[in-house]
Short mmCIF file of C-alpha atoms and ligand atoms in Angstrom, two decimals:
data_model
loop_
_atom_site.label_atom_id
_atom_site.label_comp_id
_atom_site.label_asym_id
_atom_site.label_seq_id
_atom_site.Cartn_x
_atom_site.Cartn_y
_atom_site.Cartn_z
CA MET A 1 15.70 29.31 0.51
CA LYS A 2 12.35 27.58 0.25
CA ILE A 3 12.26 24.11 1.80
CA THR A 4 9.60 21.40 2.06
CA VAL A 5 9.66 18.92 4.91
CA ILE A 6 7.50 15.80 4.59
CA GLY A 7 6.69 14.33 8.01
CA ALA A 8 6.32 16.51 11.10
CA GLY A 9 7.62 13.90 13.53
CA TYR A 10 10.57 14.46 15.78
CA VAL A 11 13.18 14.69 12.98
CA GLY A 12 10.96 16.65 10.58
CA LEU A 13 9.85 19.18 13.12
CA VAL A 14 13.33 19.94 14.46
CA THR A 15 14.65 20.17 10.88
CA ALA A 16 11.79 22.48 9.85
CA VAL A 17 12.09 24.79 12.84
CA GLY A 18 15.90 24.76 12.68
CA PHE A 19 16.03 25.78 9.00
CA ALA A 20 13.28 28.38 9.53
CA ASP A 21 15.39 29.96 12.28
CA LEU A 22 18.21 30.32 9.75
CA GLY A 23 15.95 32.50 7.60
CA ASN A 24 14.57 29.87 5.22
CA GLU A 25 10.89 29.55 4.37
CA ILE A 26 9.44 26.16 5.29
CA MET A 27 6.37 24.18 4.28
CA CYS A 28 5.85 21.20 6.53
CA VAL A 29 3.52 18.44 5.34
CA ASP A 30 1.91 15.86 7.61
CA LYS A 31 -1.12 13.62 7.24
CA MET A 32 -2.26 13.58 10.86
CA PRO A 33 -4.95 16.23 11.42
CA SER A 34 -4.53 16.19 15.22
CA LYS A 35 -0.81 16.92 14.89
CA LEU A 36 -1.37 19.67 12.32
CA SER A 37 -3.98 21.48 14.35
CA LYS A 38 -1.59 21.58 17.34
CA LEU A 39 1.35 22.69 15.21
CA SER A 40 -0.56 25.48 13.50
CA LYS A 41 -1.34 26.85 16.97
CA GLY A 42 2.33 26.70 17.88
CA ILE A 43 2.01 23.67 20.14
CA SER A 44 4.67 21.01 19.72
CA PRO A 45 3.25 17.45 19.91
CA ILE A 46 6.52 16.30 21.52
CA TYR A 47 8.47 17.64 24.48
CA GLU A 48 11.87 18.87 23.36
CA PRO A 49 13.62 21.71 25.20
CA GLY A 50 13.18 25.03 23.34
CA LEU A 51 11.10 23.57 20.50
CA THR A 52 7.72 25.13 21.34
CA GLU A 53 9.30 28.58 21.83
CA LEU A 54 11.15 28.44 18.50
CA LEU A 55 8.12 27.05 16.70
CA GLN A 56 5.97 29.93 17.94
CA LYS A 57 8.63 32.46 16.98
CA GLN A 58 8.86 31.12 13.42
CA ILE A 59 5.08 30.90 13.01
CA GLY A 60 4.90 34.52 14.18
CA LYS A 61 7.49 35.55 11.59
CA GLY A 62 5.59 33.67 8.88
CA LYS A 63 8.64 31.46 8.20
CA ILE A 64 6.94 28.13 8.73
CA HIS A 65 3.65 26.80 7.35
CA PHE A 66 1.87 23.50 7.89
CA THR A 67 -0.37 21.60 5.49
CA ASP A 68 -1.88 18.17 4.96
CA LYS A 69 -1.94 18.70 1.19
CA ILE A 70 1.08 16.92 -0.22
CA GLU A 71 0.69 18.66 -3.62
CA ASP A 72 1.06 22.07 -1.92
CA GLY A 73 4.24 20.89 -0.25
CA ILE A 74 5.78 19.50 -3.40
CA THR A 75 5.04 22.51 -5.59
CA PHE A 76 6.27 24.87 -2.82
CA SER A 77 10.00 24.29 -3.31
CA ASP A 78 12.76 22.42 -5.16
CA ILE A 79 14.22 21.05 -1.94
CA ILE A 80 12.25 18.27 -0.28
CA PHE A 81 13.32 16.62 2.95
CA LEU A 82 11.87 13.16 3.52
CA CYS A 83 11.36 12.90 7.28
CA VAL A 84 8.71 10.19 7.39
CA GLY A 85 8.83 7.32 9.88
CA THR A 86 10.95 4.24 9.19
CA PRO A 87 9.77 2.00 12.05
CA GLN A 88 10.98 -1.51 12.74
CA SER A 89 8.94 -4.29 11.16
CA ASP A 90 8.37 -7.68 12.80
CA ASP A 91 11.47 -9.24 11.22
CA GLY A 92 13.78 -6.46 12.49
CA LYS A 93 14.09 -4.75 9.10
CA ALA A 94 13.14 -1.09 8.62
CA ASP A 95 9.59 -0.69 7.33
CA LEU A 96 9.99 1.68 4.37
CA SER A 97 6.36 1.85 3.26
CA GLN A 98 6.07 5.53 4.23
CA VAL A 99 9.19 6.32 2.19
CA GLU A 100 7.65 4.60 -0.85
CA GLU A 101 4.33 6.38 -0.35
CA ALA A 102 6.01 9.80 -0.12
CA SER A 103 8.12 9.02 -3.22
CA ILE A 104 4.97 8.21 -5.22
CA ASP A 105 3.34 11.43 -3.96
CA ILE A 106 6.40 13.43 -5.03
CA ALA A 107 6.44 11.85 -8.51
CA GLN A 108 2.76 12.49 -9.04
CA ASN A 109 2.95 16.15 -8.06
CA MET A 110 6.29 17.20 -9.50
CA ASN A 111 6.14 20.55 -11.27
CA GLY A 112 9.85 20.99 -12.04
CA TYR A 113 13.34 19.95 -10.84
CA LYS A 114 13.42 18.59 -7.26
CA LEU A 115 16.18 17.57 -4.90
CA ILE A 116 14.70 14.82 -2.74
CA ILE A 117 16.66 14.34 0.45
CA GLU A 118 16.46 11.33 2.75
CA LYS A 119 16.73 12.64 6.30
CA SER A 120 15.15 9.74 8.18
CA THR A 121 17.40 6.78 8.92
CA VAL A 122 17.16 4.27 6.06
CA PRO A 123 19.05 1.13 5.02
CA VAL A 124 21.88 1.52 2.56
CA ASN A 125 20.76 1.89 -1.06
CA THR A 126 17.26 3.08 -0.18
CA HIS A 127 18.07 6.07 -2.43
CA GLN A 128 18.09 3.64 -5.38
CA TRP A 129 14.56 2.56 -4.53
CA VAL A 130 13.37 6.16 -4.10
CA LYS A 131 14.77 6.95 -7.57
CA THR A 132 13.12 3.88 -9.10
CA VAL A 133 9.73 4.61 -7.53
CA ILE A 134 9.82 8.24 -8.66
CA LYS A 135 10.82 7.29 -12.22
CA ARG A 136 8.03 4.71 -12.41
CA ASN A 137 5.40 7.17 -11.22
CA LEU A 138 6.50 10.36 -13.00
CA LYS A 139 3.95 11.68 -15.47
CA LYS A 140 6.40 13.82 -17.48
CA ASP A 141 10.14 13.78 -18.11
CA ILE A 142 11.26 15.98 -15.21
CA LYS A 143 14.79 16.02 -13.82
CA PHE A 144 15.36 15.23 -10.16
CA ASP A 145 18.08 14.13 -7.76
CA VAL A 146 17.88 11.89 -4.72
CA ALA A 147 20.38 12.56 -1.95
CA SER A 148 21.05 11.38 1.58
CA ASN A 149 21.58 13.84 4.44
CA PRO A 150 21.28 11.81 7.66
CA GLU A 151 20.44 13.53 10.94
CA PHE A 152 22.54 13.08 14.06
CA LEU A 153 20.18 14.82 16.50
CA LYS A 154 19.83 13.51 20.04
CA GLU A 155 16.46 13.78 21.73
CA GLY A 156 16.59 16.21 24.61
CA SER A 157 19.27 18.36 22.92
CA ALA A 158 18.05 18.24 19.32
CA LEU A 159 17.95 22.00 18.70
CA ASP A 160 21.48 22.45 20.02
CA ASP A 161 22.60 19.52 17.90
CA PHE A 162 20.94 21.11 14.85
CA VAL A 163 22.74 24.41 15.38
CA ASN A 164 26.10 22.93 16.35
CA PRO A 165 26.50 19.51 14.72
CA ASP A 166 29.85 17.68 14.92
CA ARG A 167 29.60 17.33 11.14
CA ILE A 168 27.12 17.46 8.27
CA VAL A 169 27.06 14.51 5.90
CA VAL A 170 25.54 14.70 2.44
CA GLY A 171 25.53 11.95 -0.17
CA VAL A 172 24.97 13.25 -3.71
CA GLU A 173 25.17 12.05 -7.29
CA SER A 174 25.16 15.33 -9.22
CA GLU A 175 26.95 18.69 -9.19
CA LYS A 176 23.58 20.43 -9.02
CA ALA A 177 22.62 18.60 -5.81
CA LYS A 178 26.06 19.33 -4.35
CA ASP A 179 25.67 23.07 -5.09
CA ILE A 180 22.22 23.20 -3.46
CA PHE A 181 23.61 21.61 -0.29
CA LYS A 182 26.57 24.01 -0.25
CA GLU A 183 24.15 26.94 -0.35
CA LEU A 184 21.81 25.41 2.24
CA TYR A 185 24.59 24.67 4.72
CA LYS A 186 26.61 27.87 4.09
CA PRO A 187 25.85 29.29 7.58
CA PHE A 188 27.25 26.11 9.17
CA VAL A 189 30.39 25.96 7.02
CA LYS A 190 31.04 29.65 7.84
CA LYS A 191 31.14 28.64 11.53
CA GLY A 192 33.78 26.02 10.73
CA ILE A 193 31.51 22.95 10.75
CA SER A 194 32.68 20.28 8.30
CA LEU A 195 30.40 19.50 5.36
CA ILE A 196 31.29 16.00 4.28
CA ILE A 197 30.27 15.33 0.70
CA THR A 198 30.06 11.70 -0.26
CA THR A 199 27.92 9.25 -2.22
CA PRO A 200 24.32 8.48 -1.15
CA ALA A 201 25.24 4.88 -0.22
CA ALA A 202 28.13 6.03 1.99
CA ALA A 203 25.93 8.68 3.67
CA GLU A 204 23.22 6.10 4.38
CA LEU A 205 25.85 3.79 5.86
CA ILE A 206 27.47 6.56 7.93
CA LYS A 207 24.20 6.93 9.85
CA HIS A 208 23.68 3.24 10.62
CA ALA A 209 27.38 2.67 11.33
CA SER A 210 27.53 5.68 13.70
CA ASN A 211 24.45 4.70 15.70
CA SER A 212 25.59 1.09 15.97
CA PHE A 213 29.06 2.21 17.06
CA LEU A 214 27.62 4.41 19.80
CA ALA A 215 25.35 1.56 20.92
CA MET A 216 28.45 -0.66 20.96
CA LYS A 217 30.24 1.79 23.29
CA ILE A 218 27.31 1.62 25.70
CA SER A 219 27.11 -2.18 25.63
CA TYR A 220 30.88 -2.38 25.99
CA ILE A 221 30.95 -0.35 29.19
CA ASN A 222 27.92 -2.24 30.47
CA MET A 223 29.76 -5.52 29.90
CA VAL A 224 32.80 -4.13 31.75
CA SER A 225 30.49 -2.96 34.58
CA GLU A 226 29.53 -6.58 35.29
CA LEU A 227 33.17 -7.47 35.81
CA CYS A 228 33.68 -4.34 37.95
CA GLU A 229 31.00 -5.57 40.36
CA LYS A 230 32.67 -8.95 40.69
CA VAL A 231 36.18 -7.59 41.29
CA GLY A 232 35.28 -4.53 43.38
CA ALA A 233 36.27 -1.82 40.87
CA ASP A 234 34.20 1.28 40.10
CA VAL A 235 33.03 1.35 36.46
CA ASP A 236 32.75 5.15 36.44
CA MET A 237 36.44 5.40 37.33
CA VAL A 238 37.29 2.85 34.65
CA ALA A 239 35.24 4.78 32.05
CA GLU A 240 36.86 8.06 33.05
CA GLY A 241 40.32 6.60 32.73
CA MET A 242 39.48 5.13 29.34
CA GLY A 243 37.82 8.33 28.11
CA TYR A 244 40.96 10.46 28.50
CA ASP A 245 42.37 8.53 25.55
CA LYS A 246 41.26 10.72 22.63
CA ARG A 247 40.93 7.64 20.44
CA ILE A 248 38.25 6.32 22.81
CA GLY A 249 36.60 9.56 24.01
CA LYS A 250 34.58 10.21 27.14
CA ASP A 251 31.07 10.22 25.69
CA PHE A 252 28.69 7.27 25.71
CA LEU A 253 30.56 5.37 28.39
CA CYS A 254 27.90 5.69 31.10
CA ALA A 255 27.05 2.25 32.43
CA GLY A 256 23.43 1.61 33.34
CA ILE A 257 20.32 -0.29 32.37
CA GLY A 258 21.12 0.13 28.70
CA TYR A 259 19.96 2.14 25.74
CA GLY A 260 16.39 2.67 24.60
CA GLY A 261 14.62 5.14 22.35
CA SER A 262 13.40 5.14 18.80
CA CYS A 263 16.88 4.94 17.29
CA PHE A 264 19.54 2.65 18.78
CA PRO A 265 17.41 -0.48 19.37
CA LYS A 266 15.82 -0.21 15.92
CA ASP A 267 18.95 0.85 14.02
CA VAL A 268 21.15 -1.85 15.54
CA LYS A 269 18.63 -4.52 14.50
CA ALA A 270 18.20 -3.03 11.03
CA PHE A 271 21.99 -2.89 10.54
CA ILE A 272 22.28 -6.57 11.46
CA LYS A 273 19.54 -7.39 8.93
CA ILE A 274 21.27 -5.43 6.16
CA ALA A 275 24.53 -7.31 6.83
CA GLU A 276 22.66 -10.63 6.87
CA GLU A 277 21.10 -9.87 3.49
CA HIS A 278 24.58 -9.29 2.09
CA GLY A 279 26.03 -12.40 3.71
CA ILE A 280 28.28 -10.48 6.14
CA ASP A 281 28.92 -11.69 9.69
CA PHE A 282 27.82 -8.91 12.07
CA SER A 283 27.91 -11.04 15.23
CA LEU A 284 29.79 -8.20 16.97
CA ILE A 285 26.70 -6.00 16.64
CA GLU A 286 24.39 -8.91 17.51
CA GLU A 287 26.20 -9.09 20.87
CA VAL A 288 25.63 -5.35 21.38
CA ASP A 289 21.89 -5.96 21.13
CA LYS A 290 22.01 -9.05 23.35
CA ILE A 291 24.01 -7.27 26.07
CA ASN A 292 21.52 -4.41 25.98
CA ILE A 293 18.52 -6.68 26.46
CA LYS A 294 20.32 -8.45 29.29
CA ARG A 295 20.74 -5.14 31.13
CA ARG A 296 17.02 -5.08 31.78
CA THR A 297 16.69 -8.71 32.87
CA ASN A 298 19.74 -8.32 35.13
CA PHE A 299 18.26 -5.24 36.73
CA ILE A 300 14.99 -7.07 37.39
CA LYS A 301 17.02 -9.92 38.91
CA ARG A 302 18.79 -7.38 41.10
CA ILE A 303 15.48 -5.97 42.33
CA LYS A 304 14.34 -9.49 43.24
CA ASN A 305 17.66 -10.24 44.96
CA VAL A 306 17.44 -7.10 47.05
CA LEU A 307 13.72 -7.17 47.89
CA TRP A 308 13.06 -10.94 47.91
CA ILE A 309 9.24 -11.01 47.75
CA ILE A 310 7.89 -8.45 45.28
CA LYS A 311 4.15 -9.03 45.80
CA ASP A 312 2.54 -6.11 47.72
CA LYS A 313 5.84 -4.24 48.15
CA ASN A 314 5.58 -0.48 47.64
CA ILE A 315 8.07 0.30 44.91
CA ALA A 316 8.66 3.90 43.85
CA VAL A 317 10.06 4.51 40.37
CA TRP A 318 11.81 7.74 39.37
CA GLY A 319 12.22 8.15 35.62
CA LEU A 320 10.14 6.57 32.86
CA SER A 321 11.44 8.23 29.67
CA PHE A 322 14.21 6.44 27.74
CA LYS A 323 16.60 9.30 28.57
CA PRO A 324 16.36 12.68 30.32
CA ASN A 325 14.85 15.86 28.80
CA THR A 326 12.28 14.07 26.69
CA ASP A 327 8.78 12.65 27.14
CA ASP A 328 9.63 9.80 24.75
CA ILE A 329 9.19 6.31 26.19
CA ARG A 330 9.77 4.29 23.03
CA GLU A 331 11.83 1.17 23.86
CA ALA A 332 12.50 2.62 27.31
CA PRO A 333 13.93 0.11 29.83
CA SER A 334 11.20 1.31 32.22
CA ILE A 335 8.54 -0.47 30.13
CA ASP A 336 10.11 -3.92 30.70
CA ILE A 337 10.99 -3.24 34.32
CA VAL A 338 7.62 -1.80 35.36
CA GLY A 339 5.85 -4.49 33.31
CA GLU A 340 7.65 -7.29 35.15
CA LEU A 341 7.05 -5.74 38.59
CA GLU A 342 3.39 -5.29 37.74
CA LYS A 343 3.18 -8.99 36.84
CA LEU A 344 4.71 -9.80 40.20
CA LYS A 345 1.99 -7.70 41.86
CA ALA A 346 4.09 -4.89 43.33
CA ASN A 347 2.41 -1.60 44.27
CA LEU A 348 4.06 0.80 41.86
CA LYS A 349 4.34 4.53 42.49
CA LEU A 350 5.60 6.21 39.36
CA TYR A 351 7.15 9.62 38.78
CA ASP A 352 8.65 11.26 35.71
CA PRO A 353 8.99 15.01 35.02
CA LYS A 354 7.62 14.74 31.45
CA ALA A 355 6.78 11.19 30.35
CA ARG A 356 3.85 10.43 32.65
CA GLU A 357 1.07 10.83 30.07
CA ASN A 358 2.89 8.71 27.46
CA PHE A 359 3.56 6.00 30.04
CA LYS A 360 -0.09 5.98 31.06
CA SER A 361 -1.00 4.92 27.51
CA ILE A 362 0.81 1.61 28.20
CA PHE A 363 0.25 1.33 31.94
CA PRO A 364 -3.03 3.04 32.83
CA GLU A 365 -3.51 4.13 36.44
CA LYS A 366 -5.13 1.37 38.52
CA GLN A 367 -5.05 -0.04 42.02
CA ASN A 368 -1.39 -1.11 41.95
CA ILE A 369 -0.10 1.53 39.51
CA LYS A 370 -0.25 5.12 40.72
CA TYR A 371 1.27 8.23 39.17
CA PHE A 372 2.60 11.21 41.11
CA ASP A 373 3.37 14.78 40.11
CA ASP A 374 5.88 15.18 42.95
CA LYS A 375 8.85 12.85 43.26
CA TYR A 376 8.83 12.92 47.06
CA LYS A 377 5.13 12.05 47.26
CA ALA A 378 5.84 8.94 45.17
CA LEU A 379 8.17 7.80 47.99
CA LYS A 380 5.59 7.76 50.78
CA ASN A 381 5.89 4.46 52.58
CA ALA A 382 8.07 2.98 49.83
CA ASP A 383 10.01 -0.23 50.44
CA ALA A 384 12.44 0.75 47.70
CA LEU A 385 13.15 3.42 45.13
CA LEU A 386 14.24 2.51 41.59
CA ILE A 387 15.97 5.15 39.44
CA LEU A 388 15.54 4.38 35.74
CA THR A 389 16.33 7.69 33.98
CA ASP A 390 19.14 10.15 34.72
CA TRP A 391 17.09 13.36 34.95
CA ASP A 392 19.10 16.20 36.54
CA GLU A 393 16.41 16.79 39.16
CA PHE A 394 17.13 13.34 40.63
CA LYS A 395 20.82 14.17 40.98
CA GLY A 396 19.90 17.26 43.00
CA ALA A 397 17.24 15.56 45.15
CA ASP A 398 17.13 16.24 48.90
CA LEU A 399 18.30 12.86 50.17
CA ASP A 400 17.17 13.56 53.76
CA LYS A 401 13.68 14.14 52.44
CA VAL A 402 13.95 10.97 50.37
CA LYS A 403 14.87 8.96 53.46
CA GLU A 404 12.18 10.56 55.62
CA ASN A 405 9.46 9.64 53.14
CA MET A 406 10.45 6.03 52.55
CA ARG A 407 9.52 3.11 54.79
CA LEU A 408 12.90 1.51 54.11
CA PRO A 409 15.89 3.49 52.77
CA ILE A 410 16.65 1.19 49.85
CA ILE A 411 17.65 2.64 46.46
CA ILE A 412 18.31 0.50 43.40
CA ASP A 413 19.82 2.90 40.90
CA GLY A 414 19.98 1.97 37.22
CA ARG A 415 21.80 5.17 36.20
CA ASN A 416 24.55 5.70 38.83
CA THR A 417 22.95 8.92 40.02
CA TYR A 418 24.73 9.17 43.39
CA GLN A 419 28.11 8.32 44.87
CA PRO A 420 28.09 5.07 46.89
CA LYS A 421 30.19 6.64 49.69
CA ASP A 422 27.70 9.54 50.12
CA MET A 423 24.82 7.11 50.24
CA LYS A 424 26.64 5.03 52.82
CA LYS A 425 27.05 8.13 55.01
CA LYS A 426 23.37 8.96 54.67
CA GLY A 427 22.44 5.45 55.78
CA PHE A 428 20.96 4.17 52.53
CA GLU A 429 21.11 0.62 51.33
CA TYR A 430 22.31 1.65 47.87
CA TYR A 431 22.75 -0.54 44.80
CA SER A 432 24.03 0.89 41.53
CA ILE A 433 25.70 -0.36 38.35
CA GLY A 434 29.30 -1.58 38.26
CA ARG A 435 30.23 -0.06 41.61
CA GLU A 436 30.43 -0.97 45.28
CA ASN A 437 26.99 -2.03 46.41
CA PHE A 438 26.51 -0.84 49.95
CA ASP A 439 24.50 -3.36 51.81
CA PRO A 440 24.63 -2.83 55.58
CA LYS A 441 22.29 -5.75 56.28
CA GLY A 442 24.45 -8.17 54.28
CA VAL A 443 21.58 -9.30 52.04
CA TRP A 444 23.35 -8.79 48.71
CA LYS A 445 24.38 -11.90 46.84
C1 LIG B 501 20.73 8.74 18.99
C2 LIG B 501 22.09 9.28 18.52
O1 LIG B 501 22.87 9.66 19.67
C3 LIG B 501 21.91 10.48 17.59
O2 LIG B 501 23.16 10.91 17.10
C4 LIG B 501 21.01 10.06 16.42
O3 LIG B 501 20.75 11.15 15.55
C5 LIG B 501 19.68 9.55 16.95
O4 LIG B 501 19.93 8.42 17.85
C6 LIG B 501 18.84 9.11 15.80
O5 LIG B 501 19.21 8.15 15.11
O6 LIG B 501 17.86 9.79 15.48
P1 LIG B 501 18.93 9.45 20.87
O7 LIG B 501 18.40 8.07 20.69
O8 LIG B 501 18.00 10.59 20.79
O9 LIG B 501 20.10 9.74 19.78
O10 LIG B 501 19.62 9.56 22.31
P2 LIG B 501 21.06 9.19 22.91
O11 LIG B 501 21.54 10.34 23.68
O12 LIG B 501 21.96 8.66 21.87
O13 LIG B 501 20.71 8.03 23.95
C7 LIG B 501 20.23 6.75 23.53
C8 LIG B 501 20.11 5.81 24.70
O14 LIG B 501 21.40 5.43 25.18
C9 LIG B 501 19.38 6.38 25.92
O15 LIG B 501 18.52 5.39 26.42
C10 LIG B 501 20.48 6.69 26.90
O16 LIG B 501 20.05 6.62 28.25
C11 LIG B 501 21.47 5.57 26.59
N1 LIG B 501 22.86 5.89 26.96
C12 LIG B 501 23.51 6.92 26.36
C13 LIG B 501 23.51 5.12 27.90
O17 LIG B 501 22.94 4.15 28.46
N2 LIG B 501 24.82 5.40 28.22
C14 LIG B 501 25.49 6.42 27.63
O18 LIG B 501 26.67 6.62 27.96
C15 LIG B 501 24.83 7.20 26.69
#
């Protein structure tokens, strides 16, 4: 099938490359010349495992094309995925100006029936606005449908998630739109993946409700982790015991310094705003957000408790991205934590396998902020190591080498990377989340 994707950001690009790999022909439209020139050469502007390789393969096969001409994109196919940004505005609501702009562009260039599909995360009933804007700007009487087909991709495993989703949700209002989706998703249904057909409003809500629920699981276990520390229980054991109950499930129960990224923080706030506009009490979700913010301030407090004076201390930081396997630092806890330590005049030695360049755009290299391309080099003479992202390479680190390089063997771990008993044996002063904090010098309060 021929498919147009508007917006070559993270969602658009994975969608475009994923559908191309299934044999479809894709036209991807984006306004940013710098992005397009990279993409046309087969270079992905974001780091996502496997994306560059698949992009190059599909360009080579002639299955994917890039353009900045919106009219070329719209006349290319009957199926148009809207993958433009829906960032958070100052009041917490989603800023839908790019959705409106794309809808006007579609209306002005329509050459026949179109199925316009919202893929980006949008507030419930955005499809009504898209319909209204298109109707207002249409030059001729042309039939079209607006549908919602939210994405559930996780950064770092987006291509796998595209190929093997837990479910596919589509919200439609016409038989024609339903039939197009059935054809488009035939390869998935053949594999036994459920195609859930619902209304556009329900599909829009499924996305916001799912993300907020997952964020709630994280804040829940983080709340429990605080109690674990007070009563001497291990939060990982508690989470494991809970997770065996199928109704609860094991995923998204890792305690730590909280969630970041371009989705959960923004979507939780937007969901609260939607409820507020409809006069519904969403204080449960408000608490989810509050607990998450508190994770960062608590972690900073912990660093101060352990290190006492921060000024001039050499603090190594492993992990800057908001989660492993991505170079994305949007809303990453590292931004608040590094920012506060910088204010307190620590000497920061930063390491991340992929996010270094993005982090430099917020914290440029200077006298007290240095970046390293080797995690052990970042530890030279360190008074403490902070672990802020759970990259696999940290789990497999040579702990003897870590200890040798540091001035003091103090690790403050925001992601429960190691087992407290192993760290005790190795002679580390090791602090983690919701578990026994091994403190041989008795400084922990
Ligand atoms: C999230 C959802 O998981 C996807 O289903 C959704 O499609 C996507 O948002 C989106 O709306 O586009 P993503 O933000 O890429 O995906 O990453 P997650 O794996 O969900 O992690 C989000 C944050 O939660 C990370 O900072 C991660 O470190 C944190 N997290 C996750 C925890 O602190 N504990 C956990 O147990 C799991």
